[in-house]
Coordinates of C-alpha atoms in Angstrom, one line a residue:
Chain A
X1 CA 119.7 -3.6 -34.4
X2 CA 117.3 -2.8 -37.0
X3 CA 116.6 -4.2 -40.3
X4 CA 117.7 -3.9 -43.5
X5 CA 116.0 -4.7 -46.6
X6 CA 117.9 -5.6 -49.8
X7 CA 116.2 -5.2 -53.2
X8 CA 117.2 -8.3 -55.3
X9 CA 117.7 -8.5 -58.7
X10 CA 117.9 -11.7 -60.9
X11 CA 118.1 -12.9 -64.0
X12 CA 115.9 -15.7 -64.7
X13 CA 116.5 -17.3 -60.9
X14 CA 120.4 -16.2 -60.8
X15 CA 121.1 -13.7 -58.5
X16 CA 123.2 -10.6 -59.7
X17 CA 126.4 -9.9 -58.7
X18 CA 125.6 -6.3 -57.5
X19 CA 122.7 -8.0 -55.4
X20 CA 125.2 -10.1 -53.9
X21 CA 127.6 -7.3 -52.9
X22 CA 124.6 -5.7 -51.1
X23 CA 123.3 -8.8 -49.3
X24 CA 126.9 -9.3 -48.0
X25 CA 127.2 -5.9 -46.9
X26 CA 124.1 -5.9 -45.1
X27 CA 125.0 -9.0 -43.4
X28 CA 128.2 -7.8 -42.2
X29 CA 126.3 -5.0 -40.6
X30 CA 125.1 -6.9 -37.9
X31 CA 121.2 -6.0 -38.7
X32 CA 118.7 -8.4 -39.7
X33 CA 118.8 -8.7 -43.5
X34 CA 115.8 -9.3 -45.5
X35 CA 116.3 -10.3 -49.0
X36 CA 112.8 -9.3 -51.4
X37 CA 112.7 -11.2 -54.9
X38 CA 110.1 -10.8 -57.7
X39 CA 109.0 -13.0 -60.5
X40 CA 108.2 -16.5 -61.6
X41 CA 111.7 -17.4 -60.7
X42 CA 112.0 -15.8 -57.2
X43 CA 111.8 -18.9 -55.4
X44 CA 114.7 -20.0 -57.5
X45 CA 117.4 -17.4 -55.9
X46 CA 116.4 -17.8 -52.2
X47 CA 119.1 -20.1 -51.4
X48 CA 121.5 -18.0 -52.7
X49 CA 120.0 -14.9 -50.8
X50 CA 120.8 -17.4 -47.5
X51 CA 124.0 -18.2 -48.5
X52 CA 125.3 -14.6 -48.9
X53 CA 124.1 -13.8 -45.8
X54 CA 119.9 -12.9 -46.0
X55 CA 118.1 -14.3 -42.7
X56 CA 114.7 -13.8 -44.3
X57 CA 113.9 -14.2 -48.4
X58 CA 110.8 -12.7 -49.1
X59 CA 109.4 -13.2 -52.8
X60 CA 106.3 -12.2 -54.7
X61 CA 106.2 -15.7 -57.2
X62 CA 104.2 -14.1 -59.9
X63 CA 104.8 -14.2 -63.9
X64 CA 103.4 -10.7 -63.9
X65 CA 106.6 -9.2 -62.2
X66 CA 108.9 -10.9 -64.7
X67 CA 109.1 -7.7 -66.7
X68 CA 109.9 -4.4 -64.6
X69 CA 106.8 -2.3 -64.6
X70 CA 107.1 1.1 -62.4
X71 CA 103.9 1.2 -61.4
X72 CA 103.3 -2.9 -60.2
X73 CA 107.0 -2.8 -58.7
X74 CA 106.2 0.2 -56.5
X75 CA 103.1 -1.2 -55.2
X76 CA 104.9 -4.8 -54.1
X77 CA 107.9 -3.2 -52.9
X78 CA 106.2 -0.6 -50.8
X79 CA 103.5 -3.1 -49.7
X80 CA 106.8 -5.2 -48.5
X81 CA 108.6 -2.6 -46.8
X82 CA 105.5 -1.5 -45.0
X83 CA 105.2 -5.1 -43.6
X84 CA 109.1 -5.7 -42.6
X85 CA 109.3 -2.0 -41.3
X86 CA 113.2 -1.7 -41.9
X87 CA 115.5 1.3 -41.2
X88 CA 117.5 0.7 -44.2
X89 CA 116.9 0.0 -48.1
X90 CA 119.6 -1.3 -50.3
X91 CA 119.2 -1.5 -54.2
X92 CA 121.2 -1.2 -57.0
X93 CA 121.7 1.5 -59.0
X94 CA 120.3 -0.2 -62.3
X95 CA 117.9 0.7 -64.8
X96 CA 115.5 -0.8 -62.5
X97 CA 116.6 0.6 -59.1
X98 CA 117.0 4.0 -60.4
X99 CA 113.9 4.0 -61.9
X100 CA 112.0 2.4 -59.3
X101 CA 113.2 3.9 -56.0
X102 CA 112.7 7.4 -56.3
X103 CA 109.0 7.0 -57.0
X104 CA 109.0 4.3 -53.7
X105 CA 110.5 7.3 -51.7
X106 CA 107.9 9.6 -52.9
X107 CA 105.5 7.3 -52.0
X108 CA 107.0 6.3 -48.4
X109 CA 107.7 10.2 -47.8
X110 CA 111.6 9.4 -47.3
X111 CA 114.8 10.0 -49.2
X112 CA 116.8 8.0 -51.5
X113 CA 120.4 8.5 -52.4
X114 CA 120.9 7.5 -55.5
X115 CA 124.3 6.3 -57.3
X116 CA 126.5 5.8 -54.6
X117 CA 130.1 4.6 -54.6
X118 CA 130.5 4.1 -51.0
X119 CA 128.5 2.6 -47.9
X120 CA 128.9 2.4 -44.8
X121 CA 126.1 1.1 -42.1
X122 CA 126.6 1.3 -38.3
X123 CA 123.3 0.4 -36.3
X124 CA 120.2 2.0 -37.9
X125 CA 122.4 4.8 -39.8
X126 CA 123.7 4.6 -43.1
X127 CA 126.1 6.7 -44.6
X128 CA 127.0 6.8 -48.5
X129 CA 129.2 8.5 -50.4
X130 CA 128.4 9.5 -54.6
X131 CA 130.5 11.3 -57.1
X132 CA 128.7 14.7 -58.3
X133 CA 129.6 17.4 -61.1
X134 CA 130.3 14.0 -63.2
X135 CA 132.9 12.7 -60.9
X136 CA 134.8 15.9 -60.1
X137 CA 133.7 15.8 -56.5
X138 CA 132.8 13.7 -54.0
X139 CA 129.9 14.0 -51.1
X140 CA 128.7 12.2 -48.3
X141 CA 125.0 11.9 -48.2
X142 CA 122.9 12.7 -45.1
X143 CA 119.5 11.8 -44.5
X144 CA 116.7 13.8 -42.8
X145 CA 113.0 13.6 -42.3
X146 CA 113.8 10.1 -43.5
X147 CA 112.3 6.8 -41.8
X148 CA 113.5 4.9 -44.0
X149 CA 116.9 5.6 -45.4
X150 CA 117.4 4.5 -49.4
X151 CA 120.7 3.9 -50.7
X152 CA 121.0 2.8 -54.3
X153 CA 124.6 1.6 -55.3
X154 CA 126.7 1.3 -58.3
X155 CA 127.6 -1.9 -59.1
X156 CA 131.4 -3.4 -58.2
X157 CA 131.4 -1.0 -55.4
X158 CA 131.5 -3.7 -52.6
X159 CA 133.6 -6.6 -52.2
X160 CA 132.0 -10.4 -52.4
X161 CA 133.2 -13.1 -50.5
X162 CA 132.5 -16.6 -51.2
X163 CA 128.8 -17.5 -50.4
X164 CA 128.1 -19.9 -47.4
X165 CA 126.2 -23.0 -48.3
X166 CA 125.5 -23.7 -44.8
X167 CA 123.4 -20.5 -44.3
X168 CA 119.8 -20.5 -45.0
X169 CA 117.2 -17.7 -44.9
X170 CA 113.6 -18.4 -43.9
X171 CA 111.5 -18.0 -47.1
X172 CA 108.3 -15.8 -46.7
X173 CA 105.9 -15.7 -49.9
X174 CA 103.6 -12.8 -50.5
X175 CA 100.7 -12.5 -52.7
X176 CA 101.3 -10.0 -55.5
X177 CA 99.8 -6.5 -54.7
X178 CA 96.7 -5.7 -56.6
X179 CA 97.3 -2.6 -58.6
X180 CA 95.3 -0.5 -61.2
X181 CA 98.3 -0.1 -64.1
X182 CA 98.2 2.8 -66.2
X183 CA 101.8 1.7 -67.6
X184 CA 101.8 -1.5 -70.1
X185 CA 105.1 -3.2 -71.2
X186 CA 104.3 -4.1 -74.4
X187 CA 107.5 -5.4 -75.8
X188 CA 111.2 -6.2 -74.4
X189 CA 113.7 -5.6 -77.6
X190 CA 116.8 -7.9 -76.6
X191 CA 119.9 -6.0 -77.3
X192 CA 122.5 -7.2 -79.4
X193 CA 125.0 -8.2 -76.8
X194 CA 125.1 -10.9 -74.6
X195 CA 127.6 -9.6 -72.6
X196 CA 127.3 -8.2 -69.2
X197 CA 126.1 -4.2 -69.3
X198 CA 128.5 -1.6 -69.4
X199 CA 127.5 -0.4 -66.0
X200 CA 127.9 -4.0 -64.6
X201 CA 131.0 -5.4 -66.5
X202 CA 134.5 -6.0 -64.3
X203 CA 136.6 -5.3 -67.6
X204 CA 135.6 -3.1 -70.1
X205 CA 137.5 -2.7 -73.7
X206 CA 136.7 0.7 -75.3
X207 CA 137.3 2.5 -78.9
X208 CA 137.5 6.0 -80.0
X209 CA 137.7 8.0 -83.4
X210 CA 141.4 6.5 -83.3
X211 CA 139.9 3.2 -84.9
X212 CA 139.4 5.1 -88.0
X213 CA 136.1 2.9 -89.1
X214 CA 133.4 0.9 -87.7
X215 CA 134.5 -2.4 -88.8
X216 CA 137.8 -2.0 -87.0
X217 CA 135.9 -2.6 -83.8
X218 CA 136.2 -6.0 -84.4
X219 CA 139.8 -6.3 -83.3
X220 CA 138.4 -4.8 -79.9
X221 CA 135.7 -7.5 -79.8
X222 CA 138.4 -10.0 -80.2
X223 CA 140.4 -8.4 -77.6
X224 CA 137.0 -8.4 -75.3
X225 CA 136.0 -11.7 -76.0
X226 CA 139.5 -13.1 -74.8
X227 CA 139.1 -11.0 -71.2
X228 CA 135.3 -11.7 -70.9
X229 CA 135.0 -7.8 -71.5
X230 CA 132.4 -5.6 -72.4
X231 CA 132.9 -3.4 -75.5
X232 CA 132.2 0.4 -75.0
X233 CA 132.7 3.3 -77.3
X234 CA 133.5 7.3 -77.2
X235 CA 130.6 9.8 -78.1
X236 CA 132.6 10.6 -81.4
X237 CA 132.0 7.1 -82.7
X238 CA 128.6 6.6 -81.4
X239 CA 127.5 10.2 -83.1
X240 CA 129.2 8.7 -86.5
X241 CA 126.9 5.8 -86.2
X242 CA 129.6 3.2 -85.9
X243 CA 128.0 1.7 -82.7
X244 CA 124.8 2.3 -81.0
X245 CA 124.5 4.8 -78.1
X246 CA 123.9 1.8 -75.8
X247 CA 127.7 1.1 -75.6
X248 CA 128.8 5.2 -75.1
X249 CA 130.6 5.9 -71.9
X250 CA 130.5 9.3 -70.9
X251 CA 128.4 12.1 -69.5
X252 CA 125.6 11.6 -72.2
X253 CA 126.3 7.9 -71.9
X254 CA 126.9 5.7 -69.2
X255 CA 128.7 5.9 -66.0
X256 CA 130.8 2.9 -65.7
X257 CA 133.2 1.7 -62.8
X258 CA 134.7 -1.4 -63.9
X259 CA 138.1 -3.1 -62.4
X260 CA 140.2 -2.6 -65.8
X261 CA 139.1 -0.2 -68.5
X262 CA 141.0 0.0 -71.7
X263 CA 140.7 2.8 -73.8
X264 CA 141.9 2.3 -77.6
X265 CA 142.2 5.1 -79.9
X266 CA 140.2 7.5 -76.9
X267 CA 141.8 11.1 -76.8
X268 CA 139.6 11.5 -73.7
X269 CA 137.5 14.6 -73.8
X270 CA 136.2 15.9 -70.4
X271 CA 132.7 14.5 -70.9
X272 CA 134.3 10.5 -71.8
X273 CA 136.4 10.9 -68.5
X274 CA 133.5 11.9 -66.3
X275 CA 131.9 8.6 -67.4
X276 CA 135.1 6.4 -67.0
X277 CA 137.0 8.2 -64.0
X278 CA 135.8 5.6 -61.3
X279 CA 137.6 2.8 -63.1
X280 CA 140.4 1.1 -60.6
X281 CA 142.9 0.7 -63.3
X282 CA 142.9 2.5 -67.0
X283 CA 144.8 1.7 -69.7
X284 CA 145.0 4.1 -72.6
X285 CA 146.7 3.3 -76.0
X286 CA 146.6 6.3 -78.3
X287 CA 149.0 7.6 -81.0
X288 CA 149.0 11.2 -79.6
X289 CA 151.3 11.2 -76.5
X290 CA 149.8 14.5 -75.5
X291 CA 145.8 13.0 -75.4
X292 CA 144.1 14.0 -72.5
X293 CA 143.5 10.6 -71.7
X294 CA 146.8 9.8 -70.5
X295 CA 146.1 12.0 -67.4
X296 CA 143.8 9.7 -65.9
X297 CA 145.4 6.1 -66.9
X298 CA 147.2 4.0 -64.7
X299 CA 149.3 2.6 -67.8
X300 CA 149.8 4.4 -70.9
X301 CA 151.1 2.9 -74.6
X302 CA 151.8 5.5 -77.2
X303 CA 151.4 3.5 -80.4
X304 CA 149.4 2.4 -83.3
X305 CA 146.5 0.6 -82.1
X306 CA 146.0 -1.7 -85.2
X307 CA 149.7 -3.3 -84.2
X308 CA 149.7 -3.1 -80.3
X309 CA 145.8 -4.7 -80.0
X310 CA 146.0 -7.9 -82.0
X311 CA 149.6 -8.4 -80.0
X312 CA 147.7 -7.7 -76.6
X313 CA 145.0 -10.1 -77.6
X314 CA 147.6 -12.7 -77.8
X315 CA 149.4 -12.1 -74.9
X316 CA 146.3 -12.4 -72.7
X317 CA 145.3 -15.3 -74.4
X318 CA 148.8 -16.7 -73.3
X319 CA 148.3 -15.2 -69.8
X320 CA 144.8 -16.2 -69.1
X321 CA 145.3 -19.8 -70.4
X322 CA 148.2 -20.8 -68.0
Chain B
X1 CA 96.7 20.8 -74.9
X2 CA 99.4 21.6 -72.3
X3 CA 102.9 20.2 -72.4
X4 CA 105.2 20.9 -69.7
X5 CA 109.1 20.7 -69.5
X6 CA 111.1 20.3 -66.4
X7 CA 114.6 21.7 -66.9
X8 CA 117.3 22.3 -64.4
X9 CA 120.1 24.5 -64.7
X10 CA 123.9 23.0 -64.1
X11 CA 127.2 24.0 -64.2
X12 CA 128.7 23.5 -67.7
X13 CA 131.0 20.3 -67.9
X14 CA 133.7 22.3 -68.8
X15 CA 133.9 24.7 -65.5
X16 CA 136.0 23.9 -63.0
X17 CA 134.6 23.0 -59.9
X18 CA 135.8 24.6 -56.3
X19 CA 134.2 23.2 -53.1
X20 CA 132.7 26.0 -50.9
X21 CA 134.2 26.2 -47.4
X22 CA 131.7 24.4 -45.5
X23 CA 131.8 21.6 -48.1
X24 CA 128.1 21.1 -48.7
X25 CA 128.3 22.5 -52.2
X26 CA 130.5 24.8 -54.6
X27 CA 131.5 27.8 -55.3
X28 CA 129.0 29.4 -57.4
X29 CA 131.3 32.5 -58.7
X30 CA 133.4 31.8 -61.7
X31 CA 130.8 28.9 -63.1
X32 CA 129.4 28.9 -66.4
X33 CA 125.6 27.8 -65.9
X34 CA 123.9 26.0 -68.7
X35 CA 120.8 23.7 -69.3
X36 CA 121.0 20.7 -68.1
X37 CA 122.0 18.4 -71.3
X38 CA 119.6 16.0 -71.2
X39 CA 116.9 18.6 -71.0
X40 CA 117.7 19.8 -74.3
X41 CA 116.1 16.6 -75.7
X42 CA 113.3 17.2 -73.6
X43 CA 112.9 20.7 -74.5
X44 CA 112.9 19.7 -78.2
X45 CA 110.5 16.4 -78.1
X46 CA 107.5 19.0 -76.4
X47 CA 108.1 21.4 -79.2
X48 CA 107.9 18.6 -81.9
X49 CA 105.0 17.6 -79.9
X50 CA 103.2 20.7 -79.9
X51 CA 103.8 21.6 -83.6
X52 CA 102.1 18.3 -84.4
X53 CA 99.2 18.8 -82.3
X54 CA 97.7 22.8 -83.6
X55 CA 96.6 24.5 -80.3
X56 CA 99.0 23.3 -77.8
X57 CA 101.3 25.0 -75.9
X58 CA 104.8 24.0 -74.4
X59 CA 105.5 25.1 -70.7
X60 CA 109.0 25.3 -69.5
X61 CA 109.4 25.2 -65.6
X62 CA 112.2 25.2 -63.4
X63 CA 113.1 25.0 -59.3
X64 CA 116.3 27.2 -58.7
X65 CA 117.8 30.8 -57.6
X66 CA 115.6 33.1 -60.1
X67 CA 118.6 35.2 -60.8
X68 CA 120.4 32.9 -63.0
X69 CA 117.8 30.2 -63.7
X70 CA 116.0 32.5 -65.9
X71 CA 118.6 32.3 -68.5
X72 CA 118.2 28.8 -69.3
X73 CA 114.6 29.2 -69.4
X74 CA 115.1 32.1 -72.0
X75 CA 117.3 29.4 -73.8
X76 CA 114.2 27.3 -73.7
X77 CA 112.1 29.9 -74.9
X78 CA 114.4 30.9 -77.8
X79 CA 114.2 27.1 -78.7
X80 CA 110.6 27.7 -79.1
X81 CA 109.1 27.1 -75.7
X82 CA 105.7 29.3 -75.4
X83 CA 105.5 30.3 -71.6
X84 CA 107.8 29.9 -68.9
X85 CA 107.5 29.8 -64.9
X86 CA 110.5 29.9 -62.3
X87 CA 110.1 28.8 -58.8
X88 CA 112.6 30.8 -56.7
X89 CA 114.1 28.6 -54.5
X90 CA 117.7 27.4 -53.1
X91 CA 119.0 24.2 -51.0
X92 CA 116.3 22.1 -52.1
X93 CA 116.7 18.1 -52.8
X94 CA 115.0 16.2 -55.5
X95 CA 112.3 15.4 -53.2
X96 CA 111.4 19.1 -52.5
X97 CA 112.0 19.6 -56.0
X98 CA 109.8 17.2 -57.3
X99 CA 106.8 18.4 -55.0
X100 CA 107.3 22.0 -56.1
X101 CA 107.1 20.9 -59.6
X102 CA 104.0 18.8 -59.1
X103 CA 102.4 21.7 -57.3
X104 CA 103.1 24.1 -59.9
X105 CA 101.9 21.9 -62.8
X106 CA 98.6 21.2 -61.0
X107 CA 97.7 24.8 -59.9
X108 CA 98.5 25.7 -63.7
X109 CA 95.7 22.9 -64.7
X110 CA 97.8 20.3 -65.2
X111 CA 99.4 19.0 -68.3
X112 CA 99.0 15.8 -71.3
X113 CA 102.4 15.3 -71.4
X114 CA 105.4 16.3 -68.8
X115 CA 108.8 16.2 -70.3
X116 CA 112.2 16.2 -68.3
X117 CA 115.5 15.2 -68.9
X118 CA 116.6 11.7 -67.6
X119 CA 119.0 13.2 -64.9
X120 CA 120.9 16.2 -64.2
X121 CA 124.5 16.0 -64.6
X122 CA 125.5 18.2 -61.3
X123 CA 123.8 15.5 -58.9
X124 CA 123.5 12.3 -61.2
X125 CA 120.4 11.9 -58.9
X126 CA 118.0 10.8 -61.7
X127 CA 115.4 11.1 -59.2
X128 CA 112.9 13.9 -59.6
X129 CA 110.9 13.1 -62.7
X130 CA 110.0 9.7 -61.1
X131 CA 109.0 11.6 -57.7
X132 CA 107.2 14.3 -59.5
X133 CA 105.2 11.3 -61.1
X134 CA 104.3 10.3 -58.0
X135 CA 103.0 13.4 -56.5
X136 CA 100.9 14.2 -59.5
X137 CA 99.6 10.1 -59.7
X138 CA 100.4 9.7 -63.1
X139 CA 102.6 7.1 -64.7
X140 CA 106.3 7.7 -66.1
X141 CA 109.1 6.3 -68.0
X142 CA 112.5 7.2 -67.7
X143 CA 115.5 7.0 -70.1
X144 CA 113.4 7.4 -73.1
X145 CA 114.7 7.3 -76.5
X146 CA 111.7 7.1 -78.9
X147 CA 108.1 8.9 -78.5
X148 CA 104.9 8.7 -80.1
X149 CA 101.4 10.3 -79.2
X150 CA 98.0 9.7 -79.0
X151 CA 95.2 11.5 -77.1
X152 CA 94.9 8.6 -74.8
X153 CA 98.1 7.5 -74.4
X154 CA 101.7 7.7 -75.2
X155 CA 103.8 5.0 -76.3
X156 CA 107.8 5.2 -75.6
X157 CA 111.0 3.1 -75.9
X158 CA 112.9 2.9 -72.8
X159 CA 117.1 1.9 -72.9
X160 CA 117.6 -0.7 -70.5
X161 CA 120.8 -2.8 -69.6
X162 CA 122.5 -4.6 -72.6
X163 CA 121.4 -2.7 -75.2
X164 CA 117.9 -3.9 -74.8
X165 CA 114.9 -1.7 -75.3
X166 CA 111.5 -1.9 -73.4
X167 CA 108.1 -0.7 -75.5
X168 CA 106.4 0.9 -72.8
X169 CA 102.6 2.3 -73.3
X170 CA 101.6 4.7 -70.5
X171 CA 98.0 6.6 -70.4
X172 CA 98.1 10.2 -70.2
X173 CA 98.6 12.4 -68.7
X174 CA 102.3 10.9 -68.3
X175 CA 106.1 12.1 -67.3
X176 CA 108.5 11.0 -69.8
X177 CA 112.4 11.4 -69.0
X178 CA 114.4 11.9 -71.9
X179 CA 118.0 10.1 -73.2
X180 CA 120.2 11.2 -75.6
X181 CA 118.8 9.6 -78.8
X182 CA 115.6 10.9 -78.5
X183 CA 115.9 13.7 -81.3
X184 CA 118.2 16.1 -82.1
X185 CA 117.7 19.3 -80.1
X186 CA 117.3 22.3 -82.6
X187 CA 119.2 25.5 -82.3
X188 CA 118.0 28.9 -81.1
X189 CA 117.4 30.7 -84.0
X190 CA 118.3 34.6 -84.0
X191 CA 114.5 35.8 -84.1
X192 CA 113.7 33.1 -81.7
X193 CA 116.3 34.6 -79.1
X194 CA 114.9 37.9 -79.7
X195 CA 111.0 37.2 -79.4
X196 CA 112.5 35.1 -75.9
X197 CA 113.8 38.5 -74.6
X198 CA 110.6 40.2 -74.8
X199 CA 109.0 37.2 -73.0
X200 CA 108.0 37.8 -69.4
X201 CA 108.8 34.6 -67.1
X202 CA 106.1 34.1 -64.4
X203 CA 107.7 34.2 -60.8
X204 CA 106.4 31.9 -58.1
X205 CA 108.1 31.8 -54.5
X206 CA 109.1 28.7 -53.3
X207 CA 107.7 29.8 -49.8
X208 CA 104.3 30.7 -51.4
X209 CA 103.7 26.7 -52.3
X210 CA 103.4 25.7 -48.7
X211 CA 106.0 22.9 -48.8
X212 CA 106.9 22.0 -45.7
X213 CA 110.9 22.2 -44.5
X214 CA 110.7 18.2 -43.9
X215 CA 110.0 17.7 -47.3
X216 CA 114.1 18.1 -47.9
X217 CA 114.9 14.4 -47.5
X218 CA 118.5 14.6 -48.5
X219 CA 121.6 16.9 -47.7
X220 CA 125.0 17.0 -48.6
X221 CA 128.4 17.3 -46.7
X222 CA 131.8 16.6 -46.5
X223 CA 132.4 17.4 -50.3
X224 CA 135.7 16.6 -52.0
X225 CA 137.7 16.6 -54.8
X226 CA 138.6 13.0 -56.0
X227 CA 142.2 12.1 -54.6
X228 CA 145.0 13.0 -56.9
X229 CA 145.6 10.4 -59.2
X230 CA 149.7 8.7 -59.4
X231 CA 151.5 9.7 -62.7
X232 CA 150.7 7.3 -65.3
X233 CA 153.5 4.6 -66.1
X234 CA 154.6 4.8 -69.7
X235 CA 155.2 1.8 -71.6
X236 CA 157.8 1.7 -74.2
X237 CA 159.4 -0.7 -76.6
X238 CA 157.6 -1.9 -79.7
X239 CA 154.4 -3.5 -79.8
X240 CA 155.1 -6.6 -78.9
X241 CA 157.4 -5.6 -75.9
X242 CA 154.8 -3.0 -75.0
X243 CA 151.7 -5.9 -75.1
X244 CA 153.9 -8.2 -72.9
X245 CA 154.9 -6.0 -70.6
X246 CA 151.4 -4.3 -70.0
X247 CA 150.3 -7.7 -69.4
X248 CA 152.5 -8.7 -66.9
X249 CA 151.9 -5.0 -65.4
X250 CA 148.3 -5.9 -65.0
X251 CA 149.1 -9.1 -63.6
X252 CA 152.0 -8.6 -61.5
X253 CA 151.5 -5.0 -60.1
X254 CA 147.9 -4.1 -60.6
X255 CA 146.7 -7.6 -60.2
X256 CA 143.5 -7.2 -62.2
X257 CA 144.0 -10.5 -63.9

């Protein structure tokens, strides 16, 4: 058996669910699991790493690594990979993962499989499946000439079981790697939403042109609040300026894979379907029975969103509070 | 100054996909090919940067089968790019493509800024610009929706999770991968199209770049179409009945609540 290194992301010392998915998947493979975290709060996640199955928790406890910088993160993760010598590296296909690991792969002269939705680890070998052509096909990624196989997984693709607080990881602390930076992160401008990002959300309520005007998104926000959901949007309403581009689901927006996707007043252009077809259960609410969204939906309601959504919010309130 | 834009030709979104018999790719016949949508933002930003800095030139560069890829290069020329280069190659992955792009940019004397799209909509890998930056030894930022230039550095805004943005400053030369929102790409004008038709596109054979076969790190196999979805279950009744039925189904049948 070899070693699997998991790059763990956390928010101020709380492990992200997507990273827990990866640590647990690595632990199930029977390999030695080495989880790695950066930043001033890195020590706060070592316990959770152990509870979820990591054998070793490697940290670089440096406030300079609190914010993502491609150059310093590349230098630090490469230094640890060179010390640990894993055969497999797992990371989330998050904004950090997707930006960082191609650069890491180039430096290590190895391959990376990005944006994967299935993962199978068998000894030193890993098989990953990823959507191609905007979800119109799926392909198996085979590594060649790759001493280390790097796989970036979409969030919410792997099961998470309860953590075992009896399990612990050996903590290994590393000094930060010295780097001559050409990149400076000057500022981080917080987003309007404190909710989970669309790419990580387990439930998404999405609105389209059928909502008629920007103000009517309030109705979706109310529904989302009851469900603990994140609100998304179609390209048409983003282009109309009703909501920001960060909320766009689709080919030129975000690719999402929630357990439940509720599309309200979205007709279902092919570019939108490309972004959300990975959702497990899809509910479509539209007044046009011929809207293409119904071909992708699990459950369909033909009707007026302004009648149905407030009633739905009430029903969910009842169902979830009993 | 020299500005490079790396573009990729991809199947149009509306095109129907047919898997090739060996399941390693798709049937090329009958596909409508277009410039990757994100690359249009890259071309536009390069043009704007050139226009604001007299004496600058925009070089557009693509790796792929030259017989068809030249079409997308001509589109970029028609949008206003000055020169175009095609690296004739087939069956490369992100790693070998990034190597080829970096080698050509080096051979052409380097660039002050190199633009690309944040990802290509065919393989959705979002890897080439970062790998190319590494091979060139320069900084990079991906998912960029705002760009400002001074001769020593560029300042960009990068879209991250939760609608948040990072303001990033990079020393030049630098690689910038464009997101939607960066600009409004201009349409190719008729005079632009006529001019683009007459331009010579420089052709480079991939084999002449001396990139080893071991620089292909990833290959695809077992490509399949997604499983057929079961037919939609339509919920009837008035709004109140529909709402309560849907919640029941989500809880008891789909078990997602």
